[in-house]
Tab-separated table of C-alpha atoms in Angstrom:
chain	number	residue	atom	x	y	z
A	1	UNK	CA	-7.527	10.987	-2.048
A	2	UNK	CA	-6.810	7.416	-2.245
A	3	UNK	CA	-9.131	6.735	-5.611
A	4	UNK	CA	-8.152	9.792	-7.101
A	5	UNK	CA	-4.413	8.749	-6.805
A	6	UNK	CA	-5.591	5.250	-8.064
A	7	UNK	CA	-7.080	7.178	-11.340
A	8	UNK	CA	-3.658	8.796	-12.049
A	9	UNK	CA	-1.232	5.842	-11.777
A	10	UNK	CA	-3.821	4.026	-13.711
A	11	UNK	CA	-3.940	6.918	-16.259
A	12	UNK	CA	-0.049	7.164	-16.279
A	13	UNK	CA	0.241	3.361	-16.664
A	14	UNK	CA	-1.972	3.477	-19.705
A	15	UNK	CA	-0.585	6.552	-20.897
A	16	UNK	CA	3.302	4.800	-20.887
A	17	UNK	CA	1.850	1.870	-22.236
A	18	UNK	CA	0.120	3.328	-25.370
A	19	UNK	CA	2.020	7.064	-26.113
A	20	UNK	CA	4.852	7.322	-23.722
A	21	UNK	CA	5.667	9.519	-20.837
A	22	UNK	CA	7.828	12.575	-20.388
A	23	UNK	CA	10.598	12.827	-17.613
A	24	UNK	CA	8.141	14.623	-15.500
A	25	UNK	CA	5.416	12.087	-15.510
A	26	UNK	CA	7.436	9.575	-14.760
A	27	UNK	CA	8.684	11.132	-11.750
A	28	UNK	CA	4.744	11.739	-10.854
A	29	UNK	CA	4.177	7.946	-11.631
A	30	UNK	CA	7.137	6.905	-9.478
A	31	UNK	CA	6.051	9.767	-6.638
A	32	UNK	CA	2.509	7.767	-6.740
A	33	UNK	CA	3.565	4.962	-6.559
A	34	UNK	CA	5.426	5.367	-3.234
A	35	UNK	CA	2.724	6.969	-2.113
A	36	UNK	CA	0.478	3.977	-2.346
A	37	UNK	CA	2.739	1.437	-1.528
A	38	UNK	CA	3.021	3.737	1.817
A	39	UNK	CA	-0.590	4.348	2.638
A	40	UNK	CA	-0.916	0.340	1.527
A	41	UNK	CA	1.825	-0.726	4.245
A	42	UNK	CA	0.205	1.414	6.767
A	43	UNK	CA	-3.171	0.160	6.402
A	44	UNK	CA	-2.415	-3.383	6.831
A	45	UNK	CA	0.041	-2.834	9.342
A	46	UNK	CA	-2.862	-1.082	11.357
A	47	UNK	CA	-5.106	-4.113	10.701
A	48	UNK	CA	-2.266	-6.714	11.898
A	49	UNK	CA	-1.754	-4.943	14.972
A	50	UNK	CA	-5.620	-5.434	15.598
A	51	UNK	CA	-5.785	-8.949	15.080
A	52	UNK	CA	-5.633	-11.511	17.944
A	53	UNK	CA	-5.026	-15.314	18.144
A	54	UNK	CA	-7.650	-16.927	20.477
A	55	UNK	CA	-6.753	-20.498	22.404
A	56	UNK	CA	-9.006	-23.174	23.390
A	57	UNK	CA	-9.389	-21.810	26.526
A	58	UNK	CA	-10.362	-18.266	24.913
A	59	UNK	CA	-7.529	-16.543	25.974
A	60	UNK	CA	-6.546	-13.260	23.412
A	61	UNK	CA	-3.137	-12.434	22.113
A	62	UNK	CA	-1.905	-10.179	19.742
A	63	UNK	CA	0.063	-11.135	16.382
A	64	UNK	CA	3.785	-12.206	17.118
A	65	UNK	CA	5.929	-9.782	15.277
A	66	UNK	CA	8.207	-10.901	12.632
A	67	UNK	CA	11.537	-9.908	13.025
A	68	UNK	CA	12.304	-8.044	9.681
């Protein structure tokens, strides 16, 4: 789902770029958007939480969180 929704903002982006885009595309393209920016968060959020910080003496520990 992920390329596919890649495809259409691209396709949207070129489409307001070159013709123009009715009310209701724009609302897709904004919908999209969010939708990425989401799934983007999400992912690296996921990835953060499975990173660790090893000492010298090997010891593993998670990420600090960042207070937002």
């Amino acid at each position: 789902m992920l390329n596919e929704t890649i495809a259409r903002i691209n396709a949207l982006a070129k489409k307001a770029k070159t013709v123009g885009l009715t009310p209701e595309e724009t609302e897709e393209r904004d919908r999209l958007r969010k939708e990425y920016l989401s799934t983007f968060r999400a992912n690296l959020r996921a990835q953060l939480d499975n990173t660790y910080l090893v000492d010298e003496q090997g010891n593993k520990r998670p990420l600090p969180k960042k207070e937002q």
